[in-house]
Coordinates of C-alpha atoms in Angstrom, one line a residue:
Chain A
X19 CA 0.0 0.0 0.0
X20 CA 3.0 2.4 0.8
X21 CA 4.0 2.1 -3.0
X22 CA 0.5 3.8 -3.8
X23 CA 2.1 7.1 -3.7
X24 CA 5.5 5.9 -5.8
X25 CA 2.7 4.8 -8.8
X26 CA 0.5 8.4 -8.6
X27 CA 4.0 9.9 -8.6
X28 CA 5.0 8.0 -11.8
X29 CA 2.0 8.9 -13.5
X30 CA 1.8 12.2 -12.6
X31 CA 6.0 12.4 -14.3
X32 CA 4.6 10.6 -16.9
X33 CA 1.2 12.5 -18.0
X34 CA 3.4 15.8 -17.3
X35 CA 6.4 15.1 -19.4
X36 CA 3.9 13.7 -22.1
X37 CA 2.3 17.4 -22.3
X38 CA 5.2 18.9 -22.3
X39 CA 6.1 17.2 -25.8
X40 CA 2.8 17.6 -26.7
X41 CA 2.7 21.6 -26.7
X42 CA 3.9 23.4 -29.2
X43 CA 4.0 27.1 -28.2
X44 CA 7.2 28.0 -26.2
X45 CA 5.7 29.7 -23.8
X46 CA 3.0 26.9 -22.4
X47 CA 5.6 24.6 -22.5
X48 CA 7.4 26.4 -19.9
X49 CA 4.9 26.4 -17.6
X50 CA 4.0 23.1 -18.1
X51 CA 8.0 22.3 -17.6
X52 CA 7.4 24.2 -14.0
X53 CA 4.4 22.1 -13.2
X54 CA 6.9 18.9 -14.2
X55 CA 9.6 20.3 -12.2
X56 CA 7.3 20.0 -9.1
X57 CA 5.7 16.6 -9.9
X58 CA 9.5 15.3 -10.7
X59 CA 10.5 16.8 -7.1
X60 CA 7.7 14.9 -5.5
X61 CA 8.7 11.6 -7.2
X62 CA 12.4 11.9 -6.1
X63 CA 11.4 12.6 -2.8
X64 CA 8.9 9.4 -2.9
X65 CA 11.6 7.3 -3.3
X66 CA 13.5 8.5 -0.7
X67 CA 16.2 11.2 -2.5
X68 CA 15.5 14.7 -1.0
X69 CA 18.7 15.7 -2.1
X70 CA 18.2 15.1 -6.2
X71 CA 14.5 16.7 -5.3
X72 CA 16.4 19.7 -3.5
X73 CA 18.2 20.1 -6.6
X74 CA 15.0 20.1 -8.7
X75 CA 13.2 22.3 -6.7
X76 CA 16.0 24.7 -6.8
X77 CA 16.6 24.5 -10.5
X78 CA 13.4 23.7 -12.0
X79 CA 10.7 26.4 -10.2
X80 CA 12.5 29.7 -11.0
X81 CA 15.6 29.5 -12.8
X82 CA 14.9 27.2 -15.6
X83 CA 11.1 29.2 -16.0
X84 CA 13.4 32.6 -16.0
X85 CA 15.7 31.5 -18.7
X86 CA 13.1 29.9 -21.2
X87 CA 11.4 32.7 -20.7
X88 CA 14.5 35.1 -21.0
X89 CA 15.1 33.7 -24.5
X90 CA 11.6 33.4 -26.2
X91 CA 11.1 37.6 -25.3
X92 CA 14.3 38.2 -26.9
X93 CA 13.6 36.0 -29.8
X94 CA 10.4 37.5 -30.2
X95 CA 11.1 41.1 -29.7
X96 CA 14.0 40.3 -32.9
X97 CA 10.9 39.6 -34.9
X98 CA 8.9 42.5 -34.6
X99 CA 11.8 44.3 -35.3
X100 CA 12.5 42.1 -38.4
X101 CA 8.6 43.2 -39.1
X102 CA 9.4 47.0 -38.0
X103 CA 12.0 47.4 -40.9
X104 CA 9.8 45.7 -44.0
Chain B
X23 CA -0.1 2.6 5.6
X24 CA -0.5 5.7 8.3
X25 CA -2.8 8.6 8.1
X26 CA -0.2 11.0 7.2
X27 CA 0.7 9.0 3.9
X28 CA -2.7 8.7 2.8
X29 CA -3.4 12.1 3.0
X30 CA -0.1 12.8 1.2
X31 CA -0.8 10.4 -1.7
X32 CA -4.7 11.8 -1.9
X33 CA -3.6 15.8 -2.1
X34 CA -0.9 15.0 -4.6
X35 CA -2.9 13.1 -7.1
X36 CA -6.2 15.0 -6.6
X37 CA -4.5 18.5 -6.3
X38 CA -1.5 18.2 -8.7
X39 CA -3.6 16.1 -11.2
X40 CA -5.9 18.7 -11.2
X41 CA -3.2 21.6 -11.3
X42 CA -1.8 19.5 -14.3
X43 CA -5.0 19.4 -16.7
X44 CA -5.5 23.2 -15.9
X45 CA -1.7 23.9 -17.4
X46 CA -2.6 21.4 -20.3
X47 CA -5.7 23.2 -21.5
X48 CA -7.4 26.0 -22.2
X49 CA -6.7 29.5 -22.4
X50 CA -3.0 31.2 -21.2
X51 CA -4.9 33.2 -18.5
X52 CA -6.0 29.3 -17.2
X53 CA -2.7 27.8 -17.5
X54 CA -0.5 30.5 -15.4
X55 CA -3.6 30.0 -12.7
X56 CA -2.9 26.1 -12.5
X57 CA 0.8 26.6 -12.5
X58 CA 1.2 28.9 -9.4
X59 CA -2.1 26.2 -7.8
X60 CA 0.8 23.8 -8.3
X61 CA 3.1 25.0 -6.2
X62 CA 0.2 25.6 -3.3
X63 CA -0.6 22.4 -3.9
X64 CA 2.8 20.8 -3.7
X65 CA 4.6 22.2 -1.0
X66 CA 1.4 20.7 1.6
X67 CA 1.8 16.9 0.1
X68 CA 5.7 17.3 0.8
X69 CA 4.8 18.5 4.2
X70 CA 2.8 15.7 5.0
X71 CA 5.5 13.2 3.3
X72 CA 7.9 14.0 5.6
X73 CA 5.4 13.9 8.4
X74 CA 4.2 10.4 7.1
X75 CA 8.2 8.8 6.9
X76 CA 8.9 10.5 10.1
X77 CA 12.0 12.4 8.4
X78 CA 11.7 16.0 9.9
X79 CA 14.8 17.0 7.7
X80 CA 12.4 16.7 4.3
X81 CA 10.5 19.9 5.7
X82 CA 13.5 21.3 3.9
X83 CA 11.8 20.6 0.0
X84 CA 8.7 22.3 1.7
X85 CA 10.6 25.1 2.9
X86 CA 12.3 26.0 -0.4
X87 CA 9.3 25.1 -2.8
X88 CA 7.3 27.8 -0.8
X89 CA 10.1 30.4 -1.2
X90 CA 10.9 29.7 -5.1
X91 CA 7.4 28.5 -6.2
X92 CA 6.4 31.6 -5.9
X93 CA 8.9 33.6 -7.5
X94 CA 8.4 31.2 -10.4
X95 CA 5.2 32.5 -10.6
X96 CA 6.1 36.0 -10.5
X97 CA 8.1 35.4 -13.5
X98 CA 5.4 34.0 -15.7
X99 CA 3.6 37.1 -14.6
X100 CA 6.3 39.2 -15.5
X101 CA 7.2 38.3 -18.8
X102 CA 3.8 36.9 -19.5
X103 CA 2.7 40.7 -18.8
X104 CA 1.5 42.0 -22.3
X105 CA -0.4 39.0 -22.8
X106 CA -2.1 38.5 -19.5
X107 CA -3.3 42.0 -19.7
X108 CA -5.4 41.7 -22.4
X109 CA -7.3 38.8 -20.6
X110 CA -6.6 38.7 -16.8
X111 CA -7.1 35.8 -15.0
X112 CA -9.8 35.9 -11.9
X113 CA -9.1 33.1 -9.6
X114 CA -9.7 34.7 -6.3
X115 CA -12.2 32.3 -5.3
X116 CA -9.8 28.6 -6.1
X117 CA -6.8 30.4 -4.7
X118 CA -8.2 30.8 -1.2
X119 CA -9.6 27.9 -0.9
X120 CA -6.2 26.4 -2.1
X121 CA -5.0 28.5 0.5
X122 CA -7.2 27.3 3.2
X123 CA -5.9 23.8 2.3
X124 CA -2.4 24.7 3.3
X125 CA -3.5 26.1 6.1
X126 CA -5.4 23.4 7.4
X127 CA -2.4 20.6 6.2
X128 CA 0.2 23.3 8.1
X129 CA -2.3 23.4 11.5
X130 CA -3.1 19.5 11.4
X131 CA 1.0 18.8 11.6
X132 CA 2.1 21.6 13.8
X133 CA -0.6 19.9 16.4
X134 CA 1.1 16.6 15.7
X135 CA 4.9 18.2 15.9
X136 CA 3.7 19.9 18.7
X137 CA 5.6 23.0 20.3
X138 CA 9.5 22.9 19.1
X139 CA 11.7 24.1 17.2
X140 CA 10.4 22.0 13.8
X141 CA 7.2 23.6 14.6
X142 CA 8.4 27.5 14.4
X143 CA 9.8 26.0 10.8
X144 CA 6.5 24.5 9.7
X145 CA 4.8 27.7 10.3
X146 CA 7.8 29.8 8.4
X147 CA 6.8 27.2 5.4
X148 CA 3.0 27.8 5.9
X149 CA 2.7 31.5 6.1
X150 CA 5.6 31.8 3.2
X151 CA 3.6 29.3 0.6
X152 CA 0.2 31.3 1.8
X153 CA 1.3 34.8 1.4
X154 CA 3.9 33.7 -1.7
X155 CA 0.2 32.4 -3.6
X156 CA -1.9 35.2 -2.2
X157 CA 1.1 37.6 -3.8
X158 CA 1.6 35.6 -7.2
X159 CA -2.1 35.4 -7.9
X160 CA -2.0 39.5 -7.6
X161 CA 0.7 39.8 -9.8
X162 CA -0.7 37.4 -12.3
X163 CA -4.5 39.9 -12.1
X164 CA -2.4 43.1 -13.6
X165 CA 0.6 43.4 -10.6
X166 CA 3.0 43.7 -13.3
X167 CA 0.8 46.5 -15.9
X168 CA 3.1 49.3 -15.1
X169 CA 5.8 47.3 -16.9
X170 CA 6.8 47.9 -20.5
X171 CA 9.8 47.1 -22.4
X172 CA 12.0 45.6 -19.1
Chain C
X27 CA 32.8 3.4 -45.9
X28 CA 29.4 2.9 -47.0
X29 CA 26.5 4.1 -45.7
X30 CA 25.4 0.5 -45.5
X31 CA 28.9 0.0 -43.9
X32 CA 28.2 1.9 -41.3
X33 CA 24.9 0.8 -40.7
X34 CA 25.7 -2.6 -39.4
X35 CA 28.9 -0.7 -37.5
X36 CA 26.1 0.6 -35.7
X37 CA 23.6 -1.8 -35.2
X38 CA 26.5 -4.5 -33.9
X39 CA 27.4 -2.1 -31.7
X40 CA 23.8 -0.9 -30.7
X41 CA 22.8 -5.1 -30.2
X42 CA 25.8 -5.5 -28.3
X43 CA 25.0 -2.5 -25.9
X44 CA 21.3 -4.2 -25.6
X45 CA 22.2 -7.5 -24.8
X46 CA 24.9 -6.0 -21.9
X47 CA 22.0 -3.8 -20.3
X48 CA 19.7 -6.8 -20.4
X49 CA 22.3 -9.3 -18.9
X50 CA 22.9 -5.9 -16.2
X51 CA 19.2 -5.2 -15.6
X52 CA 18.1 -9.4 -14.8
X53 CA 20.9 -9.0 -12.2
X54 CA 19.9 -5.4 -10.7
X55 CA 18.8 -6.3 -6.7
X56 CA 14.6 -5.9 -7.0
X57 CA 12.8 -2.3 -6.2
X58 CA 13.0 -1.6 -2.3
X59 CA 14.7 -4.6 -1.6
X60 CA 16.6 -4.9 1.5
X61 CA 19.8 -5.7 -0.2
X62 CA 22.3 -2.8 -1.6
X63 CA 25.6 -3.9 -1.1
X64 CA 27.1 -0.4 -2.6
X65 CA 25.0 1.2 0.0
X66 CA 25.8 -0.4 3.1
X67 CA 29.6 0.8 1.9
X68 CA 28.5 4.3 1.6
X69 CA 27.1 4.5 4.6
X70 CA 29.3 2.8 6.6
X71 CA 32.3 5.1 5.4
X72 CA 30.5 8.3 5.5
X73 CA 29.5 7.3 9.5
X74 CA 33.3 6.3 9.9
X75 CA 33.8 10.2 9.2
X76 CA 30.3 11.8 10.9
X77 CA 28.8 12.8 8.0
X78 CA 25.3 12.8 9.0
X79 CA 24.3 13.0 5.2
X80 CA 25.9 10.1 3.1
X81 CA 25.0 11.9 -0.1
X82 CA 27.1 14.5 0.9
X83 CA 29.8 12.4 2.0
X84 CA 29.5 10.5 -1.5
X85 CA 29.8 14.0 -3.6
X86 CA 31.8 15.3 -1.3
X87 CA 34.4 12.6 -0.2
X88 CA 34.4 9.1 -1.8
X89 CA 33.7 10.7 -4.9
X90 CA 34.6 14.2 -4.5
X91 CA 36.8 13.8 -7.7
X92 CA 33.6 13.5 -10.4
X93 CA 32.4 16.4 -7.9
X94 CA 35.3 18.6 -9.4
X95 CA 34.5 17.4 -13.0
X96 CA 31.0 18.3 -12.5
X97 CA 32.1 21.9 -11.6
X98 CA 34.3 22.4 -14.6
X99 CA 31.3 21.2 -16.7
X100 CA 29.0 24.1 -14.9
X101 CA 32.3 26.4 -15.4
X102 CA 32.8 26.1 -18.9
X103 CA 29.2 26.0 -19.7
X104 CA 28.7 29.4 -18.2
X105 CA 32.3 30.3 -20.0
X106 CA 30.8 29.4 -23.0
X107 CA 27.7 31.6 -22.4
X108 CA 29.2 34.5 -21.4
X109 CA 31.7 34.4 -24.8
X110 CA 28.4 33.2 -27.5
X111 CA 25.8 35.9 -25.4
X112 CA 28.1 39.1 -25.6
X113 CA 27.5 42.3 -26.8
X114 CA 28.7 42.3 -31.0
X115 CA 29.7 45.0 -33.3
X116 CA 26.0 45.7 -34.9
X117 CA 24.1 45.7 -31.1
X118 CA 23.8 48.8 -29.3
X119 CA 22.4 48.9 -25.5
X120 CA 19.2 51.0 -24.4
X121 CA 18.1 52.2 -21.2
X122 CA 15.7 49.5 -19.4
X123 CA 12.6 51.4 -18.6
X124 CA 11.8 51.6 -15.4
X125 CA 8.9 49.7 -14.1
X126 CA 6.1 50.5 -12.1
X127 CA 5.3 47.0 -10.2
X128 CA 1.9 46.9 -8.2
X129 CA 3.0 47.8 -4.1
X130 CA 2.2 43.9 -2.7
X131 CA 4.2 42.2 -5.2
X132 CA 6.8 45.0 -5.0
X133 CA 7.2 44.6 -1.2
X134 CA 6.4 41.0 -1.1
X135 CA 10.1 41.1 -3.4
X136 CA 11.9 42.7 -1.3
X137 CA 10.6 40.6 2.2
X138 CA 11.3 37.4 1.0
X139 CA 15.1 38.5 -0.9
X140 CA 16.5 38.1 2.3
X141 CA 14.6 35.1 4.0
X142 CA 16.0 33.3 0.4
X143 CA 19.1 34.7 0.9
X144 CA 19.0 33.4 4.3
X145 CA 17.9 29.8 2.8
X146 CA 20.6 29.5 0.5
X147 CA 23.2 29.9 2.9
X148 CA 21.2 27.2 5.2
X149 CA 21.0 24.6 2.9
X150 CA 25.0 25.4 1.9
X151 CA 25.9 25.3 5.6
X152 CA 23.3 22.1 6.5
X153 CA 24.9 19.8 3.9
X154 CA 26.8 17.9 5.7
X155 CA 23.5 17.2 8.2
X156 CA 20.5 17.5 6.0
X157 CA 19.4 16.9 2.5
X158 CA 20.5 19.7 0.2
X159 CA 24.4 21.3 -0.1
X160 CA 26.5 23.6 -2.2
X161 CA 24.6 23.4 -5.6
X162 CA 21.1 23.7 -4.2
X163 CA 21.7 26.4 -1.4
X164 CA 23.5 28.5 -4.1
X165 CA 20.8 28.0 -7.2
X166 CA 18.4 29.6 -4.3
X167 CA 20.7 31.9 -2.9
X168 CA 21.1 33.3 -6.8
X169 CA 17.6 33.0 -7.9
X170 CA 17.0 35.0 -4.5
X171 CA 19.1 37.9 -5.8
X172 CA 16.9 38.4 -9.3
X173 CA 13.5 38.7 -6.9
X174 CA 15.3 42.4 -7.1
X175 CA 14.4 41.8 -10.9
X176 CA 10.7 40.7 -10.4
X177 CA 9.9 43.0 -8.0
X178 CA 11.6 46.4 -9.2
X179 CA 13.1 46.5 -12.2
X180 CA 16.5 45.7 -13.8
X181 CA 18.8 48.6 -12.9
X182 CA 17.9 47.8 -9.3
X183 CA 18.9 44.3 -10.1
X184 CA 22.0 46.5 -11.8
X185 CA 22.8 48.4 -8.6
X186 CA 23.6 45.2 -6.3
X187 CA 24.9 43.3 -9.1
X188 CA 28.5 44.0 -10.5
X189 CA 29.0 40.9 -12.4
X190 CA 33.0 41.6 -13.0
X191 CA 32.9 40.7 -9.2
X192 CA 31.2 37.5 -9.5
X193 CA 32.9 36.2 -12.6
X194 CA 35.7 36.4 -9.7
X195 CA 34.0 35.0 -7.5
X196 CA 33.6 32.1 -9.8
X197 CA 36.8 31.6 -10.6
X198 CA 37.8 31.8 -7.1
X199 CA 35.6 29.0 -5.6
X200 CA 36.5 27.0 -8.3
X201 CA 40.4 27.4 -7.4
X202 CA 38.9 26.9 -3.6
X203 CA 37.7 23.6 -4.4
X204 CA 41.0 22.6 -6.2
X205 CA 43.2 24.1 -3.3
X206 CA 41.6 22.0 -0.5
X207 CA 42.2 19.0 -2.8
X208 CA 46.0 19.8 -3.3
X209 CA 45.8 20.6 0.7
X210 CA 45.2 16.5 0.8
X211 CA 48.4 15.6 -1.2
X212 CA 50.1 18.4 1.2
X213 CA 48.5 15.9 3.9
X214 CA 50.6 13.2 2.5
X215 CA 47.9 11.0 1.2
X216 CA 45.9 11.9 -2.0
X217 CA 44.2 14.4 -4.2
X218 CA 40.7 15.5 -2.4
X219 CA 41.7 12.6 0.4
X220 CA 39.4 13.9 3.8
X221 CA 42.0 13.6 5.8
X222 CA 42.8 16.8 6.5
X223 CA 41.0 18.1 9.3
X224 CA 39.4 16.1 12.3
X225 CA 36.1 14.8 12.0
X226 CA 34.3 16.3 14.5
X227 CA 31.4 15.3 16.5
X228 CA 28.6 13.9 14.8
X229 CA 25.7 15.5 14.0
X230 CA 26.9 19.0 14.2
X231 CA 27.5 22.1 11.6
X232 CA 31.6 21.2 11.6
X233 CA 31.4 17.5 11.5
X234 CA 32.6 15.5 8.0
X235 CA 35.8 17.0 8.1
X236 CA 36.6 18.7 4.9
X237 CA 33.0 18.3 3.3
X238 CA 31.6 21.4 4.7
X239 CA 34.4 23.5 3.4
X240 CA 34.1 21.9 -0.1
X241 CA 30.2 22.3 -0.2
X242 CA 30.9 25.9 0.7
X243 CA 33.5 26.3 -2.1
X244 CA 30.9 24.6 -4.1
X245 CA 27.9 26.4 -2.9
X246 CA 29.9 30.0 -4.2
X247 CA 30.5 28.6 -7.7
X248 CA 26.9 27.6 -8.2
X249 CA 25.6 31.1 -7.0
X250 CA 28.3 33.3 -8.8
X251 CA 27.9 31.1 -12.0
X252 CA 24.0 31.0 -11.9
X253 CA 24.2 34.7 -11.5
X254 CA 26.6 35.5 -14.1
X255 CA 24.3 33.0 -16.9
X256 CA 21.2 35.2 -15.7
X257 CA 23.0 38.5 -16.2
X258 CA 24.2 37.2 -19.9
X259 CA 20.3 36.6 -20.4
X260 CA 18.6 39.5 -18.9
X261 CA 21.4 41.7 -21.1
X262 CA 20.1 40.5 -24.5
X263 CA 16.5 40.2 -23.5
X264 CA 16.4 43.7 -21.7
X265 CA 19.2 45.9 -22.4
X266 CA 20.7 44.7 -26.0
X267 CA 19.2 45.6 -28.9
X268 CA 20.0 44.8 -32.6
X269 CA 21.1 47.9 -34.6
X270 CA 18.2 48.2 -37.5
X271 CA 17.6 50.7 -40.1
X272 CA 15.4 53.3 -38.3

């Protein structure tokens, strides 16, 4: 029964990481890539490795967000200038 | 199989589950909702894990999900500014009651800590996640519509 | 060689690689079994030297070596950012504007820099005793930093935030860790050998010997080089602009 929560942890990684492939705009992918972040935290610390989840938590719910984000404005912002020109 | 796990195990797959099929579907103003709900979600099922293997240094992932969860938020809401003005989301109603939920998680395992040191921490964790969602959810309703450009 | 040549190169080699992880995985112990020989090891030799955590006393002492490979890799990642994200020829920079975030969020920002701060340096300093260590107390004592970003605007981020001084600081934790592993040969055993300083009593902040000071020399890489990466990227997406026709 104790392994209940180790299968709705792998299922929850799995749906997540599914949707993440599955979306195609940049910027819903990141935040589905934050939700995934969480969910993966949760199954590392499930199986007993709060130190691997520290490491997620730390990387994956404001730093990896901030630089996905970071580069889809500045790719974006080059194409309205690209469009401001013609 | 104690109480504590079984709590844990319910919250994570009914809350995150849910937070997950917000972030899947529907409209942007939707999907940065569910997001920052996943966080206020989270941080109370990692609570209650490390209340339900009896490892009080696993507060820890609580303590640092409710600090940077969050600011994640704040970023979406940030760059995610121009967009999110045209159609603001209104969630006031889910993100109190999500609230309320870590509040009553937080209450139910300070009672069973009772008074110590771990307990002063579990309520450091409780009122950062609270006031961290209350904050995001503002930003995310027009807290960021004086910013242009930077 | 052919195309078709290479084909089977690869596929003996791929079939190969497939029959040794199968022959590996029948042999793996089962899931939560009670048997794990390498970890029985581990945490008998990281007890041997009171280090409460045996993760940290993996990364930090029986393997503290891939440690210092893992470091280079964040090193010359962020090197290679800093050289490919620079400011060229045909980009000029403009002023960020300033921004006029709503009060909560605004002093919600500047509450909660500190308590992160604060974090950081608790996980870095807990290492030894508690899940978490260098890398994860300095990601959050970095990300902490940029809620500076979120909550005013970028030349307030600017103001606290000479990177020249943190590139320093990066190359000087790095140099740390490398200097406390030399201090071992010094010793008169070997390269990042934890024989150095006593052991301490267990359980406390200056137990594990020379794993505290290495997760601090680890902890300032990850924060300097974290911050340095977000600088590059805030630079082109705020401040750097292509020159264009108008």
């Amino acid at each position: 029964m104790a392994d209940a929560v180790i299968v709705v942890a792998l299922l929850l990684v799995a749906a997540s990481a599914t949707v993440a492939v599955a979306t195609r705009d940049p910027m819903r992918q990141a935040l589905v890539l934050a939700v995934l972040g969480v969910v993966l935290a949760v199954l590392f610390t499930v199986l007993q490795a709060p130190d691997v989840g520290l490491s997620q938590l730390a990387v994956g719910s404001a730093l990896t967000p901030l630089l996905l984000m970071l580069a889809v404005r500045k790719i974006r912002r080059r194409g309205r200038e690209k469009e401001g020109e013609r | 199989m104690n109480g504590w796990l079984l709590a844990a195990t319910v919250s994570l797959a009914g809350g995150l589950g849910a937070a997950l099929w917000g972030v899947a579907t529907g409209p942007l103003r939707r999907r940065v909702v569910a997001q920052n709900l996943s966080t206020a979600l989270a941080c109370p099922g990692l609570l209650l894990l490390s209340q339900a293997y009896g490892r009080p240094s696993y507060v820890d992932l609580g303590l640092v999900l409710a600090l940077l969860g969050p600011v994640g938020t704040l970023v979406f809401a940030r760059l995610l500014a121009d967009e999110l003005a045209e159609d603001p989301p209104r969630a006031w109603g889910l993100t109190w009651t999500v609230a309320g939920l870590g509040a009553a998680a937080v209450t139910a395992l300070c009672v069973a800590t009772g008074p110590s040191r771990a307990m002063v921490k579990l309520l450091v964790v409780g009122a950062l996640l609270i006031s961290g969602n209350v904050i995001a959810s503002r930003a995310l309703s027009g807290g960021f519509r004086g910013v242009r450009g930077g | 060689m052919t195309r078709r040549a290479r084909l089977w190169v690869l596929l003996t080699g791929g079939a190969g690689l497939a029959v040794l992880l199968v022959a590996a995985c029948l042999r793996l112990p089962h899931f939560g079994g009670d048997r794990h020989p390498y970890g029985d090891r581990a945490v008998h030799a990281s007890l041997a030297r009171r280090t409460a955590n045996t993760i940290s006393s993996v990364n930090f002492d029986q393997r503290a070596f891939d440690t210092l490979g893992e470091m280079t890799i964040l090193f010359a990642a962020v090197l290679g950012c800093v050289v490919l994200l620079r400011q060229t020829q045909d980009e000029r920079r403009a002023r960020p504007e300033p921004a006029d975030v709503a009060r909560p969020v605004r002093r919600y920002a500047l509450l909660v820099l500190p308590v992160a701060l604060l974090t950081g340096l608790y996980i870095v300093a807990h290492g030894q005793l508690s899940p978490g260590g260098g890398f994860q107390g300095g990601v959050v004592a970095a990300t902490a930093l940029h809620l500076l970003y979120l909550g005013a605007d970028y030349a307030a981020l600017e103001r606290v935030r000479p990177v020249g001084r943190y590139e320093v600081g990066d190359a000087l934790a790095s140099s740390a860790y490398v200097v406390t592993g030399i201090a071992g040969l010094i010793g008169g055993t070997a390269f990042l050998a934890n024989t150095l300083l006593p052991y301490g009593t267990f359980n406390t902040l200056s137990s594990g010997g020379t794993v505290p000071l290495l997760n601090a020399a680890i902890g300032m890489e990850v924060a300097c080089a974290v911050v340095v990466l977000l600088a590059r990227f805030l630079d082109q997406a705020v401040e750097i602009e292509e020159e264009s026709g108008r």
